Amino acid sequence: MVTPLAASHSDALTVLRRQHIELPSWAFGNSGTRFKVFGRPGVPRDPWEKIADAAEVHRHTGAAPTVALHIPWDRVDDYSALAAHARDLGIGIGTINSNVFQDDDYRLGSVTNADPGIRRKAIDHLLACVDVMDATGSRDLKLWFADGTNYPGQDDLRTRQDRLAEALREVYDRLAPHQRLQLEYKLFEPAFYATDVPDWGTAYAHCLELGERAVVCVDTGHHAPHTNIEFIVAFLLRAGKLGAFDFNSRFYADDDLMVGAADPFQLFRIMYEVARGGALDADTEVAFMLDQCHNIEPKIAGQIRSVMNVQEATAKALLVDAEALAAAQTAGDVLGANAVLMDAYNTDVRPLLAGLREEQGLHPDPMAAHAASGYVERVVDERKGGTQAGWGA
């Protein structure tokens, strides 16, 4: 399906009103690099407080009504109660993210490990994550595997793919009819010789084999330098297999920078293909989520700014003059076609989005509204004692 892009500010606003950007619970905890994790006063100590911070982001942006959980980092005794807590704060529980990469048992892999006992442990965790989905009403299970090898001959590459396929099939068959499996890929790290799900083609092939409720998740930070991510987006949308985005920015190979921070033009190009492929339509099933760690910047403010960056890139993408672009492309007018895209990219859409927020009863500047709300000062005072959440908690 190819969707005509918005022809006016009014059409763009129609799309922007329904835009939904999911927040990651782990973004509100302490994080850092391999050198240092920097703590910050007021950081949440448990999933309940993470959800409260996510609700603060939605309160000021109006565009982030769900928060993703990471299991076991967000483990609680009663997930139904956690979901009710989120609803009470005006948001919901979204994607459930699994973790089969932090136990010592997974040193040589999880679902692709040569040890059947370790494979069983990993699969049981994935099935337990589906139980969490059932309790929270979540639609999506996101799977990312650190599995791979560091040395040639360490393990058989083909056999590892067989083990991966078997594990995915068992989890897929456990899903309810309304639930989906998202398979994420990453070029490398922590496996340096061969990664078991290294690229979109591998993820796509496994999802095709599984069925229509298995979809690919594109993390914008998980590619080699100079990879044309918008091409991948266009291809997967055309094939009906793009299920989700993890938004961030990269200079190295992962998600340590805020979306749109390192290359806002790339984000614009991606969102153009997203809009072109119908992934912003009212009936879209494509999920958009931030996947970021805020190492030196404030957590809540970092998430607010990230939501705003995605909104701005989306607005610019929606303002591309589709008729002029098609005419230039048909005529072989290379520079003219490029100029159409650049005209949209160079448009200042901040007044458009400020007006949208005022229409929704929000402050036109979410960053200023958050700063003036007193929320940070309040939680710094309230969250004294205990252990702050961070990587692995």
GROMACS .gro file of C-alpha atoms in nm:
model
  393
    1MET     CA    1   0.000   0.000   0.000
    2VAL     CA    2   0.127   0.344  -0.094
    3THR     CA    3  -0.027   0.638   0.090
    4PRO     CA    4  -0.050   0.989  -0.056
    5LEU     CA    5   0.132   1.231   0.169
    6ALA     CA    6  -0.035   1.530   0.333
    7ALA     CA    7  -0.104   1.813   0.091
    8SER     CA    8  -0.138   2.083   0.353
    9HIS     CA    9  -0.071   2.176   0.714
   10SER     CA   10  -0.428   2.072   0.791
   11ASP     CA   11  -0.371   1.723   0.653
   12ALA     CA   12  -0.044   1.695   0.841
   13LEU     CA   13  -0.213   1.790   1.166
   14THR     CA   14  -0.466   1.512   1.119
   15VAL     CA   15  -0.183   1.260   1.119
   16LEU     CA   16   0.012   1.428   1.398
   17ARG     CA   17  -0.292   1.427   1.628
   18ARG     CA   18  -0.290   1.048   1.635
   19GLN     CA   19   0.086   0.995   1.646
   20HIS     CA   20   0.188   0.760   1.927
   21ILE     CA   21   0.549   0.727   2.045
   22GLU     CA   22   0.610   0.464   2.311
   23LEU     CA   23   0.856   0.531   2.592
   24PRO     CA   24   1.107   0.278   2.734
   25SER     CA   25   1.096   0.225   3.109
   26TRP     CA   26   1.474   0.179   3.121
   27ALA     CA   27   1.534   0.532   2.990
   28PHE     CA   28   1.430   0.667   3.330
   29GLY     CA   29   1.695   0.471   3.519
   30ASN     CA   30   2.065   0.543   3.557
   31SER     CA   31   2.284   0.446   3.264
   32GLY     CA   32   2.624   0.521   3.123
   33THR     CA   33   2.918   0.374   2.934
   34ARG     CA   34   3.157   0.092   3.018
   35PHE     CA   35   3.360   0.353   3.204
   36LYS     CA   36   3.099   0.502   3.434
   37VAL     CA   37   2.729   0.508   3.519
   38PHE     CA   38   2.635   0.852   3.651
   39GLY     CA   39   2.365   0.873   3.916
   40ARG     CA   40   2.114   1.156   3.936
   41PRO     CA   41   1.886   1.259   4.223
   42GLY     CA   42   1.522   1.157   4.183
   43VAL     CA   43   1.584   0.860   3.955
   44PRO     CA   44   1.311   0.593   3.997
   45ARG     CA   45   1.374   0.305   4.234
   46ASP     CA   46   1.118   0.063   4.090
   47PRO     CA   47   0.883   0.010   3.793
   48TRP     CA   48   0.603   0.203   3.964
   49GLU     CA   49   0.816   0.518   3.974
   50LYS     CA   50   0.939   0.463   3.618
   51ILE     CA   51   0.577   0.462   3.503
   52ALA     CA   52   0.511   0.783   3.695
   53ASP     CA   53   0.798   0.950   3.508
   54ALA     CA   54   0.667   0.819   3.176
   55ALA     CA   55   0.329   0.970   3.259
   56GLU     CA   56   0.502   1.306   3.314
   57VAL     CA   57   0.637   1.289   2.956
   58HIS     CA   58   0.292   1.215   2.817
   59ARG     CA   59   0.136   1.489   3.030
   60HIS     CA   60   0.341   1.752   2.849
   61THR     CA   61   0.370   1.603   2.498
   62GLY     CA   62   0.032   1.434   2.453
   63ALA     CA   63   0.203   1.186   2.220
   64ALA     CA   64   0.349   0.917   2.449
   65PRO     CA   65   0.054   0.724   2.597
   66THR     CA   66   0.233   0.391   2.656
   67VAL     CA   67   0.550   0.270   2.825
   68ALA     CA   68   0.742  -0.046   2.738
   69LEU     CA   69   0.862  -0.283   3.008
   70HIS     CA   70   1.186  -0.482   3.023
   71ILE     CA   71   1.172  -0.816   3.201
   72PRO     CA   72   1.329  -0.890   3.449
   73TRP     CA   73   1.436  -0.527   3.501
   74ASP     CA   74   1.070  -0.436   3.559
   75ARG     CA   75   0.968  -0.749   3.746
   76VAL     CA   76   0.684  -0.706   3.997
   77ASP     CA   77   0.465  -0.948   4.187
   78ASP     CA   78   0.141  -0.828   4.024
   79TYR     CA   79   0.157  -0.711   3.662
   80SER     CA   80  -0.216  -0.649   3.650
   81ALA     CA   81  -0.173  -0.402   3.936
   82LEU     CA   82   0.116  -0.236   3.751
   83ALA     CA   83  -0.104  -0.196   3.445
   84ALA     CA   84  -0.379  -0.047   3.662
   85HIS     CA   85  -0.124   0.193   3.809
   86ALA     CA   86  -0.034   0.308   3.458
   87ARG     CA   87  -0.401   0.356   3.367
   88ASP     CA   88  -0.455   0.563   3.681
   89LEU     CA   89  -0.178   0.794   3.558
   90GLY     CA   90  -0.329   0.825   3.212
   91ILE     CA   91  -0.102   0.588   3.018
   92GLY     CA   92  -0.080   0.217   2.940
   93ILE     CA   93   0.168  -0.071   2.927
   94GLY     CA   94   0.304  -0.132   2.578
   95THR     CA   95   0.569  -0.366   2.440
   96ILE     CA   96   0.723  -0.631   2.665
   97ASN     CA   97   1.097  -0.666   2.611
   98SER     CA   98   1.274  -0.987   2.704
   99ASN     CA   99   1.625  -1.026   2.846
  100VAL     CA  100   1.830  -1.336   2.773
  101PHE     CA  101   2.170  -1.171   2.775
  102GLN     CA  102   2.263  -1.086   3.134
  103ASP     CA  103   2.288  -1.423   3.308
  104ASP     CA  104   2.623  -1.599   3.330
  105ASP     CA  105   2.458  -1.901   3.167
  106TYR     CA  106   2.427  -1.700   2.845
  107ARG     CA  107   2.802  -1.648   2.798
  108LEU     CA  108   2.790  -1.865   2.483
  109GLY     CA  109   2.438  -1.774   2.382
  110SER     CA  110   2.080  -1.820   2.494
  111VAL     CA  111   1.835  -1.977   2.247
  112THR     CA  112   2.123  -2.075   2.016
  113ASN     CA  113   2.345  -2.215   2.292
  114ALA     CA  114   2.482  -2.566   2.235
  115ASP     CA  115   2.361  -2.664   2.584
  116PRO     CA  116   1.995  -2.774   2.565
  117GLY     CA  117   1.942  -2.688   2.932
  118ILE     CA  118   2.043  -2.329   2.876
  119ARG     CA  119   1.826  -2.310   2.564
  120ARG     CA  120   1.536  -2.436   2.774
  121LYS     CA  121   1.602  -2.171   3.039
  122ALA     CA  122   1.603  -1.895   2.777
  123ILE     CA  123   1.285  -2.014   2.607
  124ASP     CA  124   1.108  -2.045   2.941
  125HIS     CA  125   1.193  -1.681   3.009
  126LEU     CA  126   1.047  -1.578   2.674
  127LEU     CA  127   0.730  -1.772   2.750
  128ALA     CA  128   0.711  -1.603   3.090
  129CYS     CA  129   0.724  -1.269   2.907
  130VAL     CA  130   0.413  -1.375   2.715
  131ASP     CA  131   0.249  -1.436   3.054
  132VAL     CA  132   0.334  -1.074   3.139
  133MET     CA  133   0.171  -0.967   2.812
  134ASP     CA  134  -0.143  -1.152   2.910
  135ALA     CA  135  -0.151  -0.979   3.248
  136THR     CA  136  -0.086  -0.627   3.116
  137GLY     CA  137  -0.289  -0.645   2.796
  138SER     CA  138   0.021  -0.593   2.583
  139ARG     CA  139   0.017  -0.672   2.214
  140ASP     CA  140   0.387  -0.701   2.133
  141LEU     CA  141   0.676  -0.915   2.253
  142LYS     CA  142   1.014  -0.782   2.143
  143LEU     CA  143   1.303  -1.023   2.110
  144TRP     CA  144   1.668  -0.920   2.081
  145PHE     CA  145   1.941  -1.177   2.114
  146ALA     CA  146   2.304  -1.113   2.202
  147ASP     CA  147   2.374  -1.463   2.069
  148GLY     CA  148   2.671  -1.518   1.841
  149THR     CA  149   3.031  -1.633   1.836
  150ASN     CA  150   3.366  -1.463   1.883
  151TYR     CA  151   3.588  -1.708   1.695
  152PRO     CA  152   3.572  -1.910   1.373
  153GLY     CA  153   3.486  -2.268   1.453
  154GLN     CA  154   3.352  -2.183   1.799
  155ASP     CA  155   3.012  -2.325   1.703
  156ASP     CA  156   2.831  -2.433   1.390
  157LEU     CA  157   2.664  -2.133   1.225
  158ARG     CA  158   2.389  -2.330   1.051
  159THR     CA  159   2.300  -2.531   1.361
  160ARG     CA  160   2.266  -2.208   1.559
  161GLN     CA  161   2.011  -2.087   1.304
  162ASP     CA  162   1.819  -2.414   1.347
  163ARG     CA  163   1.812  -2.364   1.723
  164LEU     CA  164   1.698  -2.005   1.680
  165ALA     CA  165   1.415  -2.110   1.449
  166GLU     CA  166   1.300  -2.377   1.693
  167ALA     CA  167   1.293  -2.132   1.983
  168LEU     CA  168   1.107  -1.867   1.784
  169ARG     CA  169   0.849  -2.122   1.673
  170GLU     CA  170   0.776  -2.231   2.030
  171VAL     CA  171   0.730  -1.872   2.146
  172TYR     CA  172   0.527  -1.774   1.840
  173ASP     CA  173   0.289  -2.066   1.893
  174ARG     CA  174   0.232  -1.953   2.253
  175LEU     CA  175   0.106  -1.609   2.149
  176ALA     CA  176  -0.262  -1.523   2.163
  177PRO     CA  177  -0.428  -1.438   1.828
  178HIS     CA  178  -0.403  -1.063   1.892
  179GLN     CA  179  -0.038  -1.072   1.999
  180ARG     CA  180   0.274  -1.027   1.786
  181LEU     CA  181   0.640  -1.123   1.795
  182GLN     CA  182   0.887  -0.850   1.703
  183LEU     CA  183   1.233  -0.973   1.603
  184GLU     CA  184   1.509  -0.715   1.639
  185TYR     CA  185   1.852  -0.737   1.477
  186LYS     CA  186   2.193  -0.586   1.546
  187LEU     CA  187   2.506  -0.575   1.332
  188PHE     CA  188   2.744  -0.689   1.606
  189GLU     CA  189   2.811  -0.666   1.980
  190PRO     CA  190   2.868  -0.848   2.200
  191ALA     CA  191   2.945  -1.123   1.947
  192PHE     CA  192   3.235  -1.005   1.735
  193TYR     CA  193   3.285  -1.282   1.478
  194ALA     CA  194   2.928  -1.382   1.390
  195THR     CA  195   2.597  -1.256   1.527
  196ASP     CA  196   2.298  -1.488   1.501
  197VAL     CA  197   2.053  -1.211   1.403
  198PRO     CA  198   2.286  -0.953   1.246
  199ASP     CA  199   2.066  -0.779   0.990
  200TRP     CA  200   1.717  -0.711   0.862
  201GLY     CA  201   1.739  -0.992   0.606
  202THR     CA  202   1.795  -1.257   0.873
  203ALA     CA  203   1.513  -1.119   1.086
  204TYR     CA  204   1.286  -1.094   0.781
  205ALA     CA  205   1.354  -1.454   0.677
  206HIS     CA  206   1.273  -1.590   1.023
  207CYS     CA  207   0.956  -1.381   1.042
  208LEU     CA  208   0.840  -1.505   0.702
  209GLU     CA  209   0.885  -1.862   0.821
  210LEU     CA  210   0.693  -1.800   1.143
  211GLY     CA  211   0.381  -1.632   1.005
  212GLU     CA  212   0.195  -1.305   0.967
  213ARG     CA  213   0.216  -1.210   1.338
  214ALA     CA  214   0.596  -1.217   1.333
  215VAL     CA  215   0.738  -0.879   1.230
  216VAL     CA  216   1.075  -0.706   1.209
  217CYS     CA  217   1.182  -0.433   1.450
  218VAL     CA  218   1.423  -0.176   1.306
  219ASP     CA  219   1.652  -0.012   1.562
  220THR     CA  220   1.804   0.293   1.399
  221GLY     CA  221   2.129   0.246   1.594
  222HIS     CA  222   2.194  -0.114   1.492
  223HIS     CA  223   2.346  -0.065   1.148
  224ALA     CA  224   2.685  -0.022   0.988
  225PRO     CA  225   2.794   0.333   0.906
  226HIS     CA  226   2.636   0.471   0.590
  227THR     CA  227   2.363   0.206   0.582
  228ASN     CA  228   2.057   0.341   0.401
  229ILE     CA  229   1.803   0.271   0.673
  230GLU     CA  230   1.520   0.436   0.480
  231PHE     CA  231   1.565   0.175   0.205
  232ILE     CA  232   1.523  -0.102   0.464
  233VAL     CA  233   1.211   0.073   0.590
  234ALA     CA  234   1.067   0.103   0.240
  235PHE     CA  235   1.138  -0.262   0.161
  236LEU     CA  236   0.990  -0.400   0.481
  237LEU     CA  237   0.679  -0.183   0.452
  238ARG     CA  238   0.631  -0.300   0.095
  239ALA     CA  239   0.659  -0.659   0.216
  240GLY     CA  240   0.421  -0.601   0.507
  241LYS     CA  241   0.684  -0.706   0.760
  242LEU     CA  242   0.784  -0.382   0.930
  243GLY     CA  243   0.636  -0.411   1.276
  244ALA     CA  244   0.820  -0.161   1.490
  245PHE     CA  245   1.089   0.102   1.531
  246ASP     CA  246   1.336   0.157   1.811
  247PHE     CA  247   1.432   0.523   1.770
  248ASN     CA  248   1.768   0.663   1.875
  249SER     CA  249   2.082   0.816   1.723
  250ARG     CA  250   2.421   0.660   1.680
  251PHE     CA  251   2.780   0.754   1.623
  252TYR     CA  252   2.910   0.412   1.720
  253ALA     CA  253   2.674   0.116   1.701
  254ASP     CA  254   2.390   0.147   1.946
  255ASP     CA  255   2.137   0.368   2.113
  256ASP     CA  256   2.329   0.602   2.337
  257LEU     CA  257   2.210   0.929   2.179
  258MET     CA  258   1.865   1.081   2.152
  259VAL     CA  259   1.671   1.030   1.832
  260GLY     CA  260   1.740   1.305   1.580
  261ALA     CA  261   2.042   1.429   1.774
  262ALA     CA  262   2.323   1.299   1.553
  263ASP     CA  263   2.155   1.310   1.212
  264PRO     CA  264   1.811   1.475   1.204
  265PHE     CA  265   1.810   1.460   0.823
  266GLN     CA  266   1.830   1.080   0.839
  267LEU     CA  267   1.532   1.075   1.074
  268PHE     CA  268   1.339   1.293   0.827
  269ARG     CA  269   1.425   1.058   0.539
  270ILE     CA  270   1.312   0.758   0.743
  271MET     CA  271   0.985   0.925   0.841
  272TYR     CA  272   0.921   1.016   0.478
  273GLU     CA  273   0.935   0.646   0.386
  274VAL     CA  274   0.723   0.565   0.692
  275ALA     CA  275   0.455   0.806   0.573
  276ARG     CA  276   0.492   0.700   0.210
  277GLY     CA  277   0.442   0.336   0.306
  278GLY     CA  278   0.124   0.395   0.506
  279ALA     CA  279   0.277   0.338   0.849
  280LEU     CA  280   0.121   0.660   0.982
  281ASP     CA  281  -0.230   0.574   0.862
  282ALA     CA  282  -0.510   0.554   1.117
  283ASP     CA  283  -0.514   0.173   1.094
  284THR     CA  284  -0.139   0.122   1.113
  285GLU     CA  285   0.000  -0.160   1.324
  286VAL     CA  286   0.357  -0.030   1.314
  287ALA     CA  287   0.478   0.056   1.666
  288PHE     CA  288   0.710   0.351   1.727
  289MET     CA  289   0.923   0.343   2.040
  290LEU     CA  290   1.220   0.531   2.180
  291ASP     CA  291   1.506   0.301   2.280
  292GLN     CA  292   1.758   0.526   2.450
  293CYS     CA  293   1.976   0.561   2.753
  294HIS     CA  294   2.031   0.909   2.895
  295ASN     CA  295   2.383   0.904   3.031
  296ILE     CA  296   2.456   1.271   3.103
  297GLU     CA  297   2.126   1.449   3.037
  298PRO     CA  298   1.816   1.451   3.263
  299LYS     CA  299   1.601   1.146   3.198
  300ILE     CA  300   1.251   1.295   3.172
  301ALA     CA  301   1.363   1.602   2.980
  302GLY     CA  302   1.561   1.376   2.746
  303GLN     CA  303   1.249   1.174   2.670
  304ILE     CA  304   1.038   1.486   2.616
  305ARG     CA  305   1.293   1.628   2.373
  306SER     CA  306   1.310   1.294   2.193
  307VAL     CA  307   0.933   1.284   2.144
  308MET     CA  308   0.948   1.638   2.008
  309ASN     CA  309   1.229   1.542   1.767
  310VAL     CA  310   1.021   1.258   1.624
  311GLN     CA  311   0.720   1.487   1.593
  312GLU     CA  312   0.922   1.748   1.406
  313ALA     CA  313   1.069   1.495   1.164
  314THR     CA  314   0.723   1.350   1.105
  315ALA     CA  315   0.570   1.692   1.039
  316LYS     CA  316   0.840   1.774   0.785
  317ALA     CA  317   0.794   1.437   0.613
  318LEU     CA  318   0.420   1.498   0.586
  319LEU     CA  319   0.479   1.834   0.418
  320VAL     CA  320   0.667   1.689   0.122
  321ASP     CA  321   0.487   1.801  -0.196
  322ALA     CA  322   0.406   1.455  -0.331
  323GLU     CA  323   0.278   1.577  -0.668
  324ALA     CA  324   0.580   1.796  -0.734
  325LEU     CA  325   0.813   1.517  -0.625
  326ALA     CA  326   0.645   1.261  -0.851
  327ALA     CA  327   0.654   1.502  -1.146
  328ALA     CA  328   1.025   1.569  -1.099
  329GLN     CA  329   1.100   1.198  -1.063
  330THR     CA  330   0.903   1.112  -1.375
  331ALA     CA  331   1.081   1.384  -1.571
  332GLY     CA  332   1.420   1.264  -1.452
  333ASP     CA  333   1.481   1.598  -1.284
  334VAL     CA  334   1.736   1.485  -1.031
  335LEU     CA  335   1.802   1.819  -0.864
  336GLY     CA  336   1.438   1.923  -0.880
  337ALA     CA  337   1.329   1.606  -0.699
  338ASN     CA  338   1.594   1.654  -0.433
  339ALA     CA  339   1.487   2.017  -0.391
  340VAL     CA  340   1.130   1.910  -0.315
  341LEU     CA  341   1.253   1.696  -0.027
  342MET     CA  342   1.486   1.970   0.095
  343ASP     CA  343   1.209   2.230   0.090
  344ALA     CA  344   1.007   2.013   0.329
  345TYR     CA  345   1.308   1.938   0.548
  346ASN     CA  346   1.398   2.306   0.577
  347THR     CA  347   1.045   2.403   0.682
  348ASP     CA  348   1.021   2.529   1.040
  349VAL     CA  349   0.743   2.309   1.178
  350ARG     CA  350   0.777   2.421   1.539
  351PRO     CA  351   0.490   2.676   1.513
  352LEU     CA  352   0.270   2.404   1.360
  353LEU     CA  353   0.337   2.168   1.649
  354ALA     CA  354   0.303   2.441   1.910
  355GLY     CA  355  -0.040   2.517   1.771
  356LEU     CA  356  -0.132   2.148   1.781
  357ARG     CA  357  -0.038   2.129   2.148
  358GLU     CA  358  -0.243   2.436   2.234
  359GLU     CA  359  -0.538   2.282   2.050
  360GLN     CA  360  -0.495   1.975   2.274
  361GLY     CA  361  -0.489   2.188   2.589
  362LEU     CA  362  -0.113   2.150   2.635
  363HIS     CA  363   0.160   2.408   2.680
  364PRO     CA  364   0.313   2.489   2.339
  365ASP     CA  365   0.662   2.421   2.477
  366PRO     CA  366   0.672   2.084   2.659
  367MET     CA  367   1.028   2.138   2.781
  368ALA     CA  368   0.939   2.467   2.944
  369ALA     CA  369   0.621   2.324   3.091
  370HIS     CA  370   0.808   2.033   3.247
  371ALA     CA  371   1.076   2.263   3.388
  372ALA     CA  372   0.811   2.485   3.546
  373SER     CA  373   0.597   2.201   3.678
  374GLY     CA  374   0.802   2.133   3.990
  375TYR     CA  375   0.785   1.759   3.916
  376VAL     CA  376   1.160   1.701   3.929
  377GLU     CA  377   1.199   1.887   4.257
  378ARG     CA  378   0.913   1.690   4.407
  379VAL     CA  379   1.043   1.345   4.312
  380VAL     CA  380   1.397   1.434   4.420
  381ASP     CA  381   1.254   1.503   4.764
  382GLU     CA  382   1.029   1.196   4.765
  383ARG     CA  383   1.276   0.940   4.630
  384LYS     CA  384   1.534   0.949   4.901
  385GLY     CA  385   1.671   0.618   5.017
  386GLY     CA  386   1.646   0.285   4.846
  387THR     CA  387   1.832   0.175   4.535
  388GLN     CA  388   1.796   0.368   4.212
  389ALA     CA  389   1.704   0.174   3.900
  390GLY     CA  390   1.968   0.128   3.634
  391TRP     CA  391   2.102  -0.126   3.391
  392GLY     CA  392   1.984  -0.460   3.509
  393ALA     CA  393   1.725  -0.320   3.752
   0.00000   0.00000   0.00000
